[in-house]
Short mmCIF file of C-alpha atoms in Angstrom, two decimals:
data_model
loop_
_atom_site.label_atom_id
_atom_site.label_comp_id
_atom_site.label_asym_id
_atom_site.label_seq_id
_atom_site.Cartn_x
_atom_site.Cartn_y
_atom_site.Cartn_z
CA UNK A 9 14.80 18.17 -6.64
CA UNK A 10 14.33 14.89 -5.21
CA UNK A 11 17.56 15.44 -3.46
CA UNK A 12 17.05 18.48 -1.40
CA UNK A 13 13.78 17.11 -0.57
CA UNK A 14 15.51 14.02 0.94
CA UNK A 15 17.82 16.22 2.62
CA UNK A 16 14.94 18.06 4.49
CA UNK A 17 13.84 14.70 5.88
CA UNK A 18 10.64 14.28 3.78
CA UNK A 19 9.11 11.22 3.89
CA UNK A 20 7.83 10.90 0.57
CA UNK A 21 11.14 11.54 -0.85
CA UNK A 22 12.59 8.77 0.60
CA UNK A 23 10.13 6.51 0.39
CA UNK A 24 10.01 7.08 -3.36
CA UNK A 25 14.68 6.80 -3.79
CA UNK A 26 14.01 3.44 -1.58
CA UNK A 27 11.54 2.60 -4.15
CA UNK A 28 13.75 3.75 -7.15
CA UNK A 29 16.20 0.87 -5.48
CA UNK A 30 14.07 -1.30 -5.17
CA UNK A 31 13.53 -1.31 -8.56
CA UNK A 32 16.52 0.10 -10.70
CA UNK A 33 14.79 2.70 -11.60
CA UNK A 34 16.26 6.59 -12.64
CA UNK A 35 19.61 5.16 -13.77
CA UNK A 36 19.57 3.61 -9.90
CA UNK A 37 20.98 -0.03 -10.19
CA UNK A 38 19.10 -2.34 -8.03
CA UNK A 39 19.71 -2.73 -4.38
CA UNK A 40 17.83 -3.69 -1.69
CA UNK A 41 19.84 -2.64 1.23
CA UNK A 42 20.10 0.98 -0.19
CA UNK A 43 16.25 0.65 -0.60
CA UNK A 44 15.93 -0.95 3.15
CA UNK A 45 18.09 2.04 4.30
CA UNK A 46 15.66 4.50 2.55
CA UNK A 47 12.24 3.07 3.87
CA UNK A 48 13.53 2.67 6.79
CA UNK A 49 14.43 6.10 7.20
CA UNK A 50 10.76 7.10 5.62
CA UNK A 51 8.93 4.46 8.38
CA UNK A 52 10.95 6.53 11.37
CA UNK A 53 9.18 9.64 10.11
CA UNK A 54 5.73 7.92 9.84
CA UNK A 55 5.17 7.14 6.37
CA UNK A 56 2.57 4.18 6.34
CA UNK A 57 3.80 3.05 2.61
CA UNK A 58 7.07 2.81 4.28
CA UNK A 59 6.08 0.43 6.66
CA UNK A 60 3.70 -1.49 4.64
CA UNK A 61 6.83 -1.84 2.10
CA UNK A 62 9.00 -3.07 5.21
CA UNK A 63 6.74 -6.00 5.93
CA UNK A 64 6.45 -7.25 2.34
CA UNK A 65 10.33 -7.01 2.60
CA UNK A 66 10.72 -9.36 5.47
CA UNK A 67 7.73 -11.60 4.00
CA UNK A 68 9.51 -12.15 1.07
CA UNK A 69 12.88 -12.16 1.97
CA UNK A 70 13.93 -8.99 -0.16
CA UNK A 71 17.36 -7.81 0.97
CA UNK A 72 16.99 -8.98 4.63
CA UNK A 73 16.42 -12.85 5.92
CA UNK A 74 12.50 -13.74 5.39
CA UNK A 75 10.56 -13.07 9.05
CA UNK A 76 6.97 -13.32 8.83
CA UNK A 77 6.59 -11.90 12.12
CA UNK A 78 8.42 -9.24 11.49
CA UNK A 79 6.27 -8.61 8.08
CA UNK A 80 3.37 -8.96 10.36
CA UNK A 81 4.76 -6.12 12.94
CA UNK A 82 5.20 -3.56 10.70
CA UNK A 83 2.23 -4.49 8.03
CA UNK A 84 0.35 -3.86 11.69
CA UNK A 85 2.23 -0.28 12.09
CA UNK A 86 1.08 0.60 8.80
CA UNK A 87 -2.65 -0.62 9.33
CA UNK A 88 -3.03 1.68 12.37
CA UNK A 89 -1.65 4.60 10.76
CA UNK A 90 -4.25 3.97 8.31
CA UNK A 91 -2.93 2.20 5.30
CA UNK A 92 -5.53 -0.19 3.55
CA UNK A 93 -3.61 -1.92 1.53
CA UNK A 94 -0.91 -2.70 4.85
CA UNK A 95 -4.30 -4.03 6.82
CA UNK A 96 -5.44 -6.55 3.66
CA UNK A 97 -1.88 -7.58 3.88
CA UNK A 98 -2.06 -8.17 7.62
CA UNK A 99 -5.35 -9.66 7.20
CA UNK A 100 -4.12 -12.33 4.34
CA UNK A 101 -1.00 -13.12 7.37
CA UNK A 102 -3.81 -13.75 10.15
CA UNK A 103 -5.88 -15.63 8.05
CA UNK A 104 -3.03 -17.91 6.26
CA UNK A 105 -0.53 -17.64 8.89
CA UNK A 106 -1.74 -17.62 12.31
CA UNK A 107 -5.54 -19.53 11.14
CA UNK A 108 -6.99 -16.70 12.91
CA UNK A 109 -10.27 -16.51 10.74
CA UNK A 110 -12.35 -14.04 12.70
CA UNK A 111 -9.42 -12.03 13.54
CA UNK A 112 -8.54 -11.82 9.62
CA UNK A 113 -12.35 -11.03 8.32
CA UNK A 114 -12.28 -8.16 11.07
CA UNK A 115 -9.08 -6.96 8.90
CA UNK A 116 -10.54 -7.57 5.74
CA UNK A 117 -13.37 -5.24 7.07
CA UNK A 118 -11.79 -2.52 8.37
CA UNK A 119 -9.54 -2.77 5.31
CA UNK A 120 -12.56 -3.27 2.87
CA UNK A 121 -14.16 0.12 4.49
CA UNK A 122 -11.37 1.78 3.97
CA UNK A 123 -11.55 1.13 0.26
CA UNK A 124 -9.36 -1.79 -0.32
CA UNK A 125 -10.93 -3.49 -3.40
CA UNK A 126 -8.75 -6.89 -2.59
CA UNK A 127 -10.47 -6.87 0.84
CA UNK A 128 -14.11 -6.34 -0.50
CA UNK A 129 -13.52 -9.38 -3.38
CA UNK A 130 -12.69 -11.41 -0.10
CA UNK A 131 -15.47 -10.38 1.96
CA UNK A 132 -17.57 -11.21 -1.14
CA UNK A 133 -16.26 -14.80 -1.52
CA UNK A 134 -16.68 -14.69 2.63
CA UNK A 135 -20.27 -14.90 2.23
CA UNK A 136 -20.22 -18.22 0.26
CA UNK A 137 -17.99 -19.91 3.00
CA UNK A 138 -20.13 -18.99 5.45
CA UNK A 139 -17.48 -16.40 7.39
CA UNK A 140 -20.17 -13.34 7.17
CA UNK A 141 -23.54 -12.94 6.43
CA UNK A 142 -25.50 -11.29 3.31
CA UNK A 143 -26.16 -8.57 5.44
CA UNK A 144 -22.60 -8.19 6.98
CA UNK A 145 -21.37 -7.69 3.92
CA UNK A 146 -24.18 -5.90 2.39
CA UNK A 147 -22.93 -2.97 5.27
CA UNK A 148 -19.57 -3.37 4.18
CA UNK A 149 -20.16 -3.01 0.42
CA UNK A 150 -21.89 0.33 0.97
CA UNK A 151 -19.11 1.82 3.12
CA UNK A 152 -16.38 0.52 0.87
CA UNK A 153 -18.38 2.75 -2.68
CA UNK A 154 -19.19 5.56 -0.31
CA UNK A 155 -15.61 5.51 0.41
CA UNK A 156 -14.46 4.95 -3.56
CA UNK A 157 -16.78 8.13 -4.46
CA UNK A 158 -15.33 10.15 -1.70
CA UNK A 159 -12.12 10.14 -3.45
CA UNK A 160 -13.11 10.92 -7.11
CA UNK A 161 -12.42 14.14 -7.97
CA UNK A 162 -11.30 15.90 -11.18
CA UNK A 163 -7.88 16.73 -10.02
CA UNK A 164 -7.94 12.60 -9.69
CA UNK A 165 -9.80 11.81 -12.81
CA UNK A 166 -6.88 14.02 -14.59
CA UNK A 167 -3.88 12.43 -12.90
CA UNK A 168 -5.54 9.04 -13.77
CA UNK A 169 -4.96 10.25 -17.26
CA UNK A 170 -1.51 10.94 -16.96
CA UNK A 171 -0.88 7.74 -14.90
CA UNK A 172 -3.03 5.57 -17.58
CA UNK A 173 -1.95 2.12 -17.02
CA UNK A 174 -3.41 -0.88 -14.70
CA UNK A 175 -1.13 -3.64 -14.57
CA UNK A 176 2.23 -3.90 -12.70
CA UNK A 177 3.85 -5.00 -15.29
CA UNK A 178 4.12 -1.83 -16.99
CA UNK A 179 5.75 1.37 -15.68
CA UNK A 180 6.56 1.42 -11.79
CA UNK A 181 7.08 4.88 -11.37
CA UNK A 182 3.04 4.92 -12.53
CA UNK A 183 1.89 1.65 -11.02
CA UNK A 184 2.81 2.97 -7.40
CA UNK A 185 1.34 6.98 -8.75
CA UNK A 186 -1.91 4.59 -9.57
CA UNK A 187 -1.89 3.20 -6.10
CA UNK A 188 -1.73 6.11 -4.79
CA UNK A 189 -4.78 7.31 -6.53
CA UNK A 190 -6.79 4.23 -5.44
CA UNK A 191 -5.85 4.52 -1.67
CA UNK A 192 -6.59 8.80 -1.90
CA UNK A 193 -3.16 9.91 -0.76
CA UNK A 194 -3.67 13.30 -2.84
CA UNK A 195 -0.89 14.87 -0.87
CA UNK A 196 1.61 12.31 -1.56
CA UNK A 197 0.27 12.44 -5.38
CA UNK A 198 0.70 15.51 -5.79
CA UNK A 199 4.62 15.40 -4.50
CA UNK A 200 5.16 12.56 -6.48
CA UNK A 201 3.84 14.13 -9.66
CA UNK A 202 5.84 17.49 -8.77
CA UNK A 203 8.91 15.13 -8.16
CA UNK A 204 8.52 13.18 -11.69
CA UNK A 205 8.02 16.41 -13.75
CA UNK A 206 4.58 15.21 -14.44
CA UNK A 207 2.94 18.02 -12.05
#
């Protein structure tokens, strides 16, 4: 299934074999250029997760040489197509990179609105350092839950269920369904549930 749905040029699909690269998974062994190919391929047709997955590539060093301003490029093409978790990474680069501290806490923001828990815990410590204030982040903290309510639903409550787990060391086929879930990409969800039988 997977296959034919790679052939049509989803996104998802490809995202999700670049992923099963990444990470040996499916009987897959463990490449990162075959994964590079595939996210690349998935970042062309505008998936965000492709991108974000692109920069942590180069950041790291993960099948191509390490560039942090390339991680930085395409961590920033995945923040403005909306990604939170891509815009806590870019804010973590400003911020430890390029000393840019007002430039990061605007990322941590936007990212911590958006419903990026990692970006909310740093706006929280923020407040002791002296980068916001009470109220700042008082604002902040009620976007970020009205955003984390907006996305419970039952449909996610029940795919939580079948997902179940909460570290990264377990499963990666679930870890990445579970991110999913906690950044509200209910379409992609849904196609990788339908994808992994689980649907």
């Amino acid at each position: 299934m997977i296959q034919k749905r790679m052939d049509e040029n989803d996104p998802v699909a490809l995202f999700q074999m670049g992923y099963y690269y990444r990470v040996a998974r499916h009987g897959l062994p463990q490449s990162y250029t075959k994964s590079l190919d595939y996210m690349i391929r998935s970042a062309q047709l505008g998936n965000s997760k492709a991108n974000h997955n692109l920069g942590c590539a180069y950041f790291h060093g993960d099948g191509v040489k390490k560039d942090k301003k390339k991680s930085a490029y395409y961590w920033s093409l995945a923040a403005t197509q909306g990604y939170p978790e891509a815009r806590h990474s870019l804010a973590a680069y400003v911020l430890n990179e390029e000393k840019d501290t007002p430039r990061a806490m605007k990322h941590f923001r936007i990212a911590a609105e958006q419903g990026n828990r990692d970006s909310m815990g740093t706006i929280n410590a923020s407040v002791m350092r002296g980068y916001i204030t009470r109220e700042e982040r008082n604002e902040i903290q009620k976007t970020h839950d009205e955003v984390i309510a907006s996305m419970k639903s039952e449909q996610r409550d029940r795919a939580r269920k079948i997902v179940g787990i909460k570290t990264h060391e377990e499963d990666p086929d679930r870890v990445m369904l579970r991110s999913m879930l906690d950044s509200g990409g209910g379409d992609e969800l849904a196609s990788m549930l339908s994808m992994l039988g689980m649907k």
